[in-house]
Short mmCIF file of C-alpha atoms in Angstrom, two decimals:
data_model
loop_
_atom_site.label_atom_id
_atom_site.label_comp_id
_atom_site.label_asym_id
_atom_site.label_seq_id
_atom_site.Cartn_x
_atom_site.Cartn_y
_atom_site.Cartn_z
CA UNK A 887 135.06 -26.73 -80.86
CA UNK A 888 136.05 -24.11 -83.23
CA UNK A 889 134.16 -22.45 -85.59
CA UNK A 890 134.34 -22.92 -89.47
CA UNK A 891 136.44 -19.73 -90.66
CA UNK A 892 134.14 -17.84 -92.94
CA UNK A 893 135.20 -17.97 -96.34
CA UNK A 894 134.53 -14.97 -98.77
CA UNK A 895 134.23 -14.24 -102.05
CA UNK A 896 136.06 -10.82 -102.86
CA UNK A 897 133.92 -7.90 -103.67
CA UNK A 898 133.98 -3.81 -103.91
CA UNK A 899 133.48 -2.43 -100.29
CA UNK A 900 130.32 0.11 -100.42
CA UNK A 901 132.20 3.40 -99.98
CA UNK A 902 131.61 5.34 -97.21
CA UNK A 903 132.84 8.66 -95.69
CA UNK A 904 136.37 8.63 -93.73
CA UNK A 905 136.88 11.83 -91.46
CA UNK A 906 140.41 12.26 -90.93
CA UNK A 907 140.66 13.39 -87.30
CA UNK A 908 143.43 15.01 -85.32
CA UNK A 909 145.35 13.82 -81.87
CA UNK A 910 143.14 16.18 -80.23
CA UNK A 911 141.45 14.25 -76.83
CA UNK A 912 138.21 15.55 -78.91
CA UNK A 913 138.98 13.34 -81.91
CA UNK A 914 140.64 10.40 -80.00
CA UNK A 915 137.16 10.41 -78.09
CA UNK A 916 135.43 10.57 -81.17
CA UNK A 917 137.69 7.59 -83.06
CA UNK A 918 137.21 5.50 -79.61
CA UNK A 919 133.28 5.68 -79.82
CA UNK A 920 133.96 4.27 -83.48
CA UNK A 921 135.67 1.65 -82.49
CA UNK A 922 133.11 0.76 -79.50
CA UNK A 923 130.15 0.87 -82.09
CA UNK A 924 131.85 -1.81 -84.44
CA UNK A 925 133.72 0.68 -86.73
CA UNK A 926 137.63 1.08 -88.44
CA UNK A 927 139.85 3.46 -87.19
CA UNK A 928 143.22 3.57 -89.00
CA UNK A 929 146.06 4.76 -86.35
CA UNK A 930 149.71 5.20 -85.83
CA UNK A 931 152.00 3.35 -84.08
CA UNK A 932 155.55 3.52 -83.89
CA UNK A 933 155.98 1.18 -87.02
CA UNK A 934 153.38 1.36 -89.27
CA UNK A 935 149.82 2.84 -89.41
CA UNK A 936 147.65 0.01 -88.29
CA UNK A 937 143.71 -0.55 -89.44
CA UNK A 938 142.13 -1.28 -85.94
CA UNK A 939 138.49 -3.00 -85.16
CA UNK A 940 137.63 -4.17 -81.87
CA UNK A 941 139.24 -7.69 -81.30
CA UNK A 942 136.25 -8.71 -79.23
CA UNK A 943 133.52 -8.24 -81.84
CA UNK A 944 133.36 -11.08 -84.86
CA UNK A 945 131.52 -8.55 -86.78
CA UNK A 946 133.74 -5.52 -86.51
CA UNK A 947 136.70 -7.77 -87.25
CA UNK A 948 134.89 -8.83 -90.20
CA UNK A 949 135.51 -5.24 -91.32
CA UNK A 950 139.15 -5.25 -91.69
CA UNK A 951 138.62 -8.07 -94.10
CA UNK A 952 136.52 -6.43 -96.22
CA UNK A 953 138.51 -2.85 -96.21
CA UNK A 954 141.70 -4.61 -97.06
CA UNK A 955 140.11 -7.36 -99.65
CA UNK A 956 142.48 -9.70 -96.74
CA UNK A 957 141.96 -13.35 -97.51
CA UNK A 958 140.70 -14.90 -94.19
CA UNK A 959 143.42 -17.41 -94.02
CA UNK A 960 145.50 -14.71 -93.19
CA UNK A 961 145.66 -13.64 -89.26
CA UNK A 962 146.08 -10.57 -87.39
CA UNK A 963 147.81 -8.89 -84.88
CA UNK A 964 146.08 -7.37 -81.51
CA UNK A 965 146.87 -4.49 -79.94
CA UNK A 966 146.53 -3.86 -76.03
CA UNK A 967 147.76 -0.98 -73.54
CA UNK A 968 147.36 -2.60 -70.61
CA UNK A 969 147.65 -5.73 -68.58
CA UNK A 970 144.28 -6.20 -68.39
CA UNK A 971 143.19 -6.10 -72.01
CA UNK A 972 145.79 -8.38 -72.76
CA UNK A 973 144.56 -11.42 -70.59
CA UNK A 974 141.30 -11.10 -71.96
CA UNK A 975 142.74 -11.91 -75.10
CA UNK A 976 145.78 -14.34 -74.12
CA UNK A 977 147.82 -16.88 -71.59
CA UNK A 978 150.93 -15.85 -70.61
CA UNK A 979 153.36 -17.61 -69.95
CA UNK A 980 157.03 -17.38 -67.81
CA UNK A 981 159.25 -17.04 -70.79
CA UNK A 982 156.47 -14.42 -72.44
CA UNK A 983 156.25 -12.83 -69.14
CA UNK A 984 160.10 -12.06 -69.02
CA UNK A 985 159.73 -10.95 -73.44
CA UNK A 986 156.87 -8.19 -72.60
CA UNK A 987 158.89 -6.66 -69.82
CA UNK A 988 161.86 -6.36 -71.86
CA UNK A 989 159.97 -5.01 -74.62
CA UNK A 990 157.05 -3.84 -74.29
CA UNK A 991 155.79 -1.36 -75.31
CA UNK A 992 157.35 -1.53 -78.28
CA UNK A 993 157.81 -3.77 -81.96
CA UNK A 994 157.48 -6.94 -80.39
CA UNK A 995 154.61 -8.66 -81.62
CA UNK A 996 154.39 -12.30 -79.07
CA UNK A 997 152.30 -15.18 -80.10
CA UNK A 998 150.23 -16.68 -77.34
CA UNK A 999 147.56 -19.09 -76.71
CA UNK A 1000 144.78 -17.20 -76.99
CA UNK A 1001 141.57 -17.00 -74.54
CA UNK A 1002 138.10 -18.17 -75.74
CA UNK A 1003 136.97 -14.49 -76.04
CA UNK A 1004 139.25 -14.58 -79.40
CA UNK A 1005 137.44 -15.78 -82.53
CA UNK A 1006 138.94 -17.82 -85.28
CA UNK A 1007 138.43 -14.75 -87.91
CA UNK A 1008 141.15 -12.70 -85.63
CA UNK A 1009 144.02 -15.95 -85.61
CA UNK A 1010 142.60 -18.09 -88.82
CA UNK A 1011 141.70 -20.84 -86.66
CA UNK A 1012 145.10 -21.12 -85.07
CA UNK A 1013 145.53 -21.51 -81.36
CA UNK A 1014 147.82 -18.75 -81.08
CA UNK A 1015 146.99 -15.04 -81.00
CA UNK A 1016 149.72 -12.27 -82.20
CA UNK A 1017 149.94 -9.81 -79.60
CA UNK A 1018 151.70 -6.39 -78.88
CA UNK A 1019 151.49 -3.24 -77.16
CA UNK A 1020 152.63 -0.57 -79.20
CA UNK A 1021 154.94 2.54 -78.16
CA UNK A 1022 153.18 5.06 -79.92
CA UNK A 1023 151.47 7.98 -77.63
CA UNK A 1024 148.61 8.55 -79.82
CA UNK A 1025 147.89 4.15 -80.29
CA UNK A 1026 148.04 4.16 -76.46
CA UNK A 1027 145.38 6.84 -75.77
CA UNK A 1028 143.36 5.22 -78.80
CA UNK A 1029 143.52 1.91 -77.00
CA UNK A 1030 142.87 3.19 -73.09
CA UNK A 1031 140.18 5.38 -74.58
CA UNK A 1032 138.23 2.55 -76.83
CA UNK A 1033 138.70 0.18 -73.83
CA UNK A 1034 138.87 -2.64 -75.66
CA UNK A 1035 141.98 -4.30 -77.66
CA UNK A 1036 142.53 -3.66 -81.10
CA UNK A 1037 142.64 -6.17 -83.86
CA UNK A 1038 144.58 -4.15 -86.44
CA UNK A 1039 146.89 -5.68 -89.46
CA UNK A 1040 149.06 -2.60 -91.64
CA UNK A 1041 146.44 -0.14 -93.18
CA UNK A 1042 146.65 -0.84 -96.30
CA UNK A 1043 144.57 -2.73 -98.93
CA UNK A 1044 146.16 -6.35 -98.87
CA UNK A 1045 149.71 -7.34 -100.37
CA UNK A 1046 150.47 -3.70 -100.90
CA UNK A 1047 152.91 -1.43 -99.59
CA UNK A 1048 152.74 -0.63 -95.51
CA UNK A 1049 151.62 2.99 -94.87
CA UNK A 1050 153.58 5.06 -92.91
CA UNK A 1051 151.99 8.30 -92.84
CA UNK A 1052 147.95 9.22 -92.52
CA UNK A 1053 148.25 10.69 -97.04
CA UNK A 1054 149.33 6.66 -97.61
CA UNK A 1055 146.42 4.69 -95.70
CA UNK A 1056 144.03 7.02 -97.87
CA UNK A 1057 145.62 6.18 -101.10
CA UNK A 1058 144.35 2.35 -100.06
CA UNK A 1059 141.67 2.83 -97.73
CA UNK A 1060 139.98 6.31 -98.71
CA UNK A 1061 135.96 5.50 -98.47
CA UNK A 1062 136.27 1.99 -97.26
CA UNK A 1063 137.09 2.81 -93.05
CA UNK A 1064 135.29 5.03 -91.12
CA UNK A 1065 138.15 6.63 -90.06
CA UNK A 1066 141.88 7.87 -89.60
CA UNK A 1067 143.62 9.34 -86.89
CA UNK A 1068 146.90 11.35 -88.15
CA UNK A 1069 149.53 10.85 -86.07
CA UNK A 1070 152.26 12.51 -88.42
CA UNK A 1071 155.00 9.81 -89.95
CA UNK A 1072 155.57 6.71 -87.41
CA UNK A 1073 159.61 6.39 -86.14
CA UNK A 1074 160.75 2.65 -87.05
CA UNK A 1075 159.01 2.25 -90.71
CA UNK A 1076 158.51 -1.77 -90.89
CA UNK A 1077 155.87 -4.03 -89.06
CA UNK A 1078 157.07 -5.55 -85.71
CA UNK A 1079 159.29 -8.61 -85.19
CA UNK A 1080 157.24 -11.46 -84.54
CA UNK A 1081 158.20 -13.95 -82.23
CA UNK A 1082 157.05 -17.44 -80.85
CA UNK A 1083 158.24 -18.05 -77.25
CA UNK A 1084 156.11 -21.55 -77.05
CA UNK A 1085 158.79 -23.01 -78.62
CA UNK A 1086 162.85 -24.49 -77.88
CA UNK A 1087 164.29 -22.63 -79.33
CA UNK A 1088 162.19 -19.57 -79.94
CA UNK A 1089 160.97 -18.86 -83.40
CA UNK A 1090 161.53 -15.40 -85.17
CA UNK A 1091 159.00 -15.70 -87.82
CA UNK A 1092 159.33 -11.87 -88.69
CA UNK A 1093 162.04 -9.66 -88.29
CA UNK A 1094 161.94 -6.24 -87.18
CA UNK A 1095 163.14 -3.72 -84.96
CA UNK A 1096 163.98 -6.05 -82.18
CA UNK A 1097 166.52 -8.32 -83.18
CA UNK A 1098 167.72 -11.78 -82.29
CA UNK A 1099 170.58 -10.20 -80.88
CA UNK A 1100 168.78 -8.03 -78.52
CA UNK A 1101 166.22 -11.36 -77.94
CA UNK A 1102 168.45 -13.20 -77.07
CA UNK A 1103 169.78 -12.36 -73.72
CA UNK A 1104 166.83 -12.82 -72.51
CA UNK A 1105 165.43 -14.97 -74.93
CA UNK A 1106 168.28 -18.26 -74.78
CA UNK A 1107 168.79 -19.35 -78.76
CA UNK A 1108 166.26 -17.54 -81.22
CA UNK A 1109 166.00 -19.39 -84.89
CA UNK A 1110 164.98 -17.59 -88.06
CA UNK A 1111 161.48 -19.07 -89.71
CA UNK A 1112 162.36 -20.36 -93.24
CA UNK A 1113 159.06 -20.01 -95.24
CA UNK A 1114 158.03 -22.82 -98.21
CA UNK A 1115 159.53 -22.05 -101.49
CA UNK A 1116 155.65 -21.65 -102.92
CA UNK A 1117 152.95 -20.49 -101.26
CA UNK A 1118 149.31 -22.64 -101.10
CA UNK A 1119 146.27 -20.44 -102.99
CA UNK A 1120 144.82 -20.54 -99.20
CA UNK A 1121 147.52 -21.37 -97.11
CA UNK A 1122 146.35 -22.06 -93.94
CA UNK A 1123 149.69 -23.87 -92.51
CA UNK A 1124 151.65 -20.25 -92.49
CA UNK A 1125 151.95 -19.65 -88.90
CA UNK A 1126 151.70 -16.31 -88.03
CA UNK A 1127 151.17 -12.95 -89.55
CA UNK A 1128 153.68 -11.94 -91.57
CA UNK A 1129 154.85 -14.69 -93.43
CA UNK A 1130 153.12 -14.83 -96.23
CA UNK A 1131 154.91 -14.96 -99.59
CA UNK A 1132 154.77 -12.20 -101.57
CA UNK A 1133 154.08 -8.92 -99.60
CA UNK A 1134 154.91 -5.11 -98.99
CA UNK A 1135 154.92 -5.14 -102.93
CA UNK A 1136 154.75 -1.62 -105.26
CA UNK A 1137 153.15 -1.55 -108.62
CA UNK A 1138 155.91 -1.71 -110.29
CA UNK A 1139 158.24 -4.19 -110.56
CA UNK A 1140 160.99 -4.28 -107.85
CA UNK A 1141 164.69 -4.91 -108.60
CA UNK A 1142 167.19 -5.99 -105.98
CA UNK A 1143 170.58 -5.24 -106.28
CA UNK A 1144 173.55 -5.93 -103.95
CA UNK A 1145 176.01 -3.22 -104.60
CA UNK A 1146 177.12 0.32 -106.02
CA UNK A 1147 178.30 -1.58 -109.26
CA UNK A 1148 175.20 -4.19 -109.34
CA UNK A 1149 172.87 -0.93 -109.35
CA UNK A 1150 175.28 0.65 -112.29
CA UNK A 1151 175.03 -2.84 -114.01
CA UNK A 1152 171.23 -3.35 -113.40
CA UNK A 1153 170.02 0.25 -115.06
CA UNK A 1154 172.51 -0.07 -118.31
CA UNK A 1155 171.00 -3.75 -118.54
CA UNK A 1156 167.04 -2.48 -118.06
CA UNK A 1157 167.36 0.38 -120.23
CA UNK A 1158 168.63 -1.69 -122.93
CA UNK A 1159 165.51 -3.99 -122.58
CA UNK A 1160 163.07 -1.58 -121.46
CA UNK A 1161 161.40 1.70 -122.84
CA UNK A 1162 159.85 2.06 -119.47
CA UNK A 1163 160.26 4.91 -116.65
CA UNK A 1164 163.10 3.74 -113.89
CA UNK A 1165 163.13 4.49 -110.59
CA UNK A 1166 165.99 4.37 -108.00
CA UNK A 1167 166.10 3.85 -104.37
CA UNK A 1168 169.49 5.90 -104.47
CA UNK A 1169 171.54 5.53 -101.26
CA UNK A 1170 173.89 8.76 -100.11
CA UNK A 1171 176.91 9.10 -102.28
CA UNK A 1172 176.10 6.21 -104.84
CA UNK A 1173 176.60 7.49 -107.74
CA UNK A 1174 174.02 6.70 -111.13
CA UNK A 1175 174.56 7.73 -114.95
CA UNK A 1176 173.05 11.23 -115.79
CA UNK A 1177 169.86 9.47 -117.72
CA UNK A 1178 166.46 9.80 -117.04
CA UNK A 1179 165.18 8.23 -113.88
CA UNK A 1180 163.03 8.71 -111.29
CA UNK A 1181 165.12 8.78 -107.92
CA UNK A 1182 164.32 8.87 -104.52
CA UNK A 1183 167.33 9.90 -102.21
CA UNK A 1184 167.67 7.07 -99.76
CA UNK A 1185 169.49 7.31 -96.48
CA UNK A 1186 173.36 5.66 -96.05
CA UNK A 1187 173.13 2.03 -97.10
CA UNK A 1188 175.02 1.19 -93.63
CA UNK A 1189 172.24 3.44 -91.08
CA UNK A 1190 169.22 0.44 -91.45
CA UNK A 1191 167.60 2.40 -89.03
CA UNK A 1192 167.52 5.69 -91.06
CA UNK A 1193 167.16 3.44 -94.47
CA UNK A 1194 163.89 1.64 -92.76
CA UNK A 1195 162.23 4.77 -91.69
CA UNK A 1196 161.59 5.98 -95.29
CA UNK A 1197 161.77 2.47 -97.10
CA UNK A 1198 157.84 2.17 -97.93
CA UNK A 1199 157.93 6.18 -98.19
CA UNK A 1200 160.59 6.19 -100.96
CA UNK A 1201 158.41 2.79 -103.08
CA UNK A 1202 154.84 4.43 -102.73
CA UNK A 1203 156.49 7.71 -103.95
CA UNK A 1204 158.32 6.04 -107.12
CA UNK A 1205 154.81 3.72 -107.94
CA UNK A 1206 153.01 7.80 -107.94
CA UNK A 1207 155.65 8.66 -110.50
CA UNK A 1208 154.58 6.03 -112.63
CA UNK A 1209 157.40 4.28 -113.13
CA UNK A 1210 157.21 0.54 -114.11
CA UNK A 1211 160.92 -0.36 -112.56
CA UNK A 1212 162.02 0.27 -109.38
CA UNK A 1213 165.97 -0.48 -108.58
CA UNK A 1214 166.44 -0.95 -104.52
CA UNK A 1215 169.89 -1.62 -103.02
CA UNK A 1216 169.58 -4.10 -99.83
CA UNK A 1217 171.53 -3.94 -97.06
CA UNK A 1218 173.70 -6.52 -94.86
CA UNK A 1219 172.17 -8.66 -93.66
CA UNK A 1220 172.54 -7.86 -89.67
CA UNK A 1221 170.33 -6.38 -87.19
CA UNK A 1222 167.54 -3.99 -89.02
CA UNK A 1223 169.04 -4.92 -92.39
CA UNK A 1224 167.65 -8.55 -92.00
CA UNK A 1225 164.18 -6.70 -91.57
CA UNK A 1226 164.88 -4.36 -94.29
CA UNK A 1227 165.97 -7.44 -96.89
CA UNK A 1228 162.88 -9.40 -95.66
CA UNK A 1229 160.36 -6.78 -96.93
CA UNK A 1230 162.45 -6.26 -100.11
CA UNK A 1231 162.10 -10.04 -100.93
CA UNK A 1232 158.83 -10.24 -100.46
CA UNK A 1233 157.87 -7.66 -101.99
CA UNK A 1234 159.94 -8.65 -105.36
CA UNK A 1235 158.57 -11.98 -105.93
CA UNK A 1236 156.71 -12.44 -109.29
CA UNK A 1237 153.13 -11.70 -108.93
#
């Protein structure tokens, strides 16, 4: 029978000191023995920093809940590095078999059944575990060090931006982990797709770097999840991580705009309503009025992959400007753009 899911009333982490280690075998040792004595390491992977605990302790998952003020209803993703760690942790099945060695390592988060040495606090009570193993050198010597699979969800405190660099988990995080490993700015810059192979046909329930195109082939038909229109206050029916409502969000208020022209239209329309500081996610060779705005030079609006590497860069760095608007162009809606226009969404809704 499963256990109740604890439920917890938010409150102010004690603070505590995080050392912000190297990639030196000296500090991976040191950030494994953390991890092996119950403790957070935040660490890179090839997507986003992740905020890892040891997936086989209840208490040191607990942890990650309480760094990231997480709701519990709310599951998370494990990490492995080997074959081994991950059938401690899940069943595997023909179609998952042929998924992980297509992909894997790499942004392909799977969702399995899980085994009994997963508690509820890790999946929310679902029978289904998220599971990956990342690409990232310095996540895969974490991992082989600690010796034990990672639970770790995006290091960052909970409906905020992603972090993509080791100077963003510490704007979220500083004094509530125990510690960091800096692995320099991760490659892909948005969480890994999410996929459910249980199912005819499969379920994408979060884009990312691997498409449905390149899922398919191997794959048969892949279908895109279609979340409710409104979210429950504790919504334990949403799936998989990922899918919650409003996410990935900034401080400031986030504007989506379709076009050169839209943008143009959008910032003569706010600045007529607004006496507040603008930012821009400004695309190369879009062109803006000579006012005053904050702008962060964007990659081409037709390179998603170069436009998702520095997408939660560019919002973190407008929110420390102070601005209270952000415009942000989306791209088409193909390939990384659908991953790109997923985080954008979610991250506008009204708060």
């Amino acid at each position: 029978m499963s256990q109740p899911i604890p439920q917890r009333t938010p409150q102010r982490t004690p603070e505590r000191t995080t050392a912000r280690l190297t990639s030196s075998p000296q500090d991976i040792a040191r950030a494994a023995e953390i991890l092996r004595l119950g403790g957070t390491v935040a660490f890179p992977t090839e997507t986003v920093y992740g905020l890892g605990a040891n997936a086989l302790d209840a208490s040191a998952v607990e942890r990650i809940f309480q760094a990231k003020d997480r709701p519990h209803w709310d599951p998370l993703i494990v990490h492995v590095s080997n074959r081994a760690m991950l059938d401690e942790v899940a069943t595997v099945s023909a179609k998952a078999e042929r998924l992980l060695e297509a992909f894997w390592p790499g942004p392909l988060t799977l969702l399995l059944p899980r085994t009994k040495k997963i508690s509820d606090a890790v999946t929310a009570g679902r029978p289904l575990v998220g599971v990956r193993m990342p690409a990232h050198p310095l996540a895969h010597a974490l991992l082989e060090a600690a010796g034990v699979p990672l639970a770790a969800p995006s290091a960052n405190r909970f409906g905020r931006i992603s972090p993509t660099t080791a100077a963003h988990v510490l704007e979220d995080l500083n004094h509530r982990i125990d510690a960091i490993l800096d692995g320099g700015a991760t490659t892909v810059g948005v969480e890994s797709t999410v996929l459910d192979p249980n199912q005819t046909p499969m379920i994408l329930y979060r884009p990312g770097a691997i498409t449905a195109a390149m899922l398919q082939p191997i794959a048969g038909p892949v279908t895109l999840y279609q979340p409710p229109q409104q979210t429950p206050s504790e919504p334990q029916s949403l799936p998989s991580p990922g899918v919650g409502i409003r996410h990935y969000a900034p401080r400031a208020q986030l504007i989506l705009v379709d076009s050169e022209s839209d943008l143009q239209s959008q910032l003569v329309a706010t600045q007529a309503t607004a006496n507040n500081l603008i930012g821009v996610m400004l695309p190369q060779g879009w062109a803006i009025p000579n006012t005053s705005l904050e702008v962060f030079p964007w990659n081409s609006i037709e390179d998603p992959t170069a436009l998702a590497q520095t997408l939660f860069a560019g919002l973190r760095d407008l929110d420390a400007r102070g601005v209270a608007i952000i415009l942000c162009p989306m791209p088409k809606p193909e390939g990384l753009g659908l991953a790109i226009r997923d985080r954008l969404k979610k991250a506008a809704k009204s708060k």
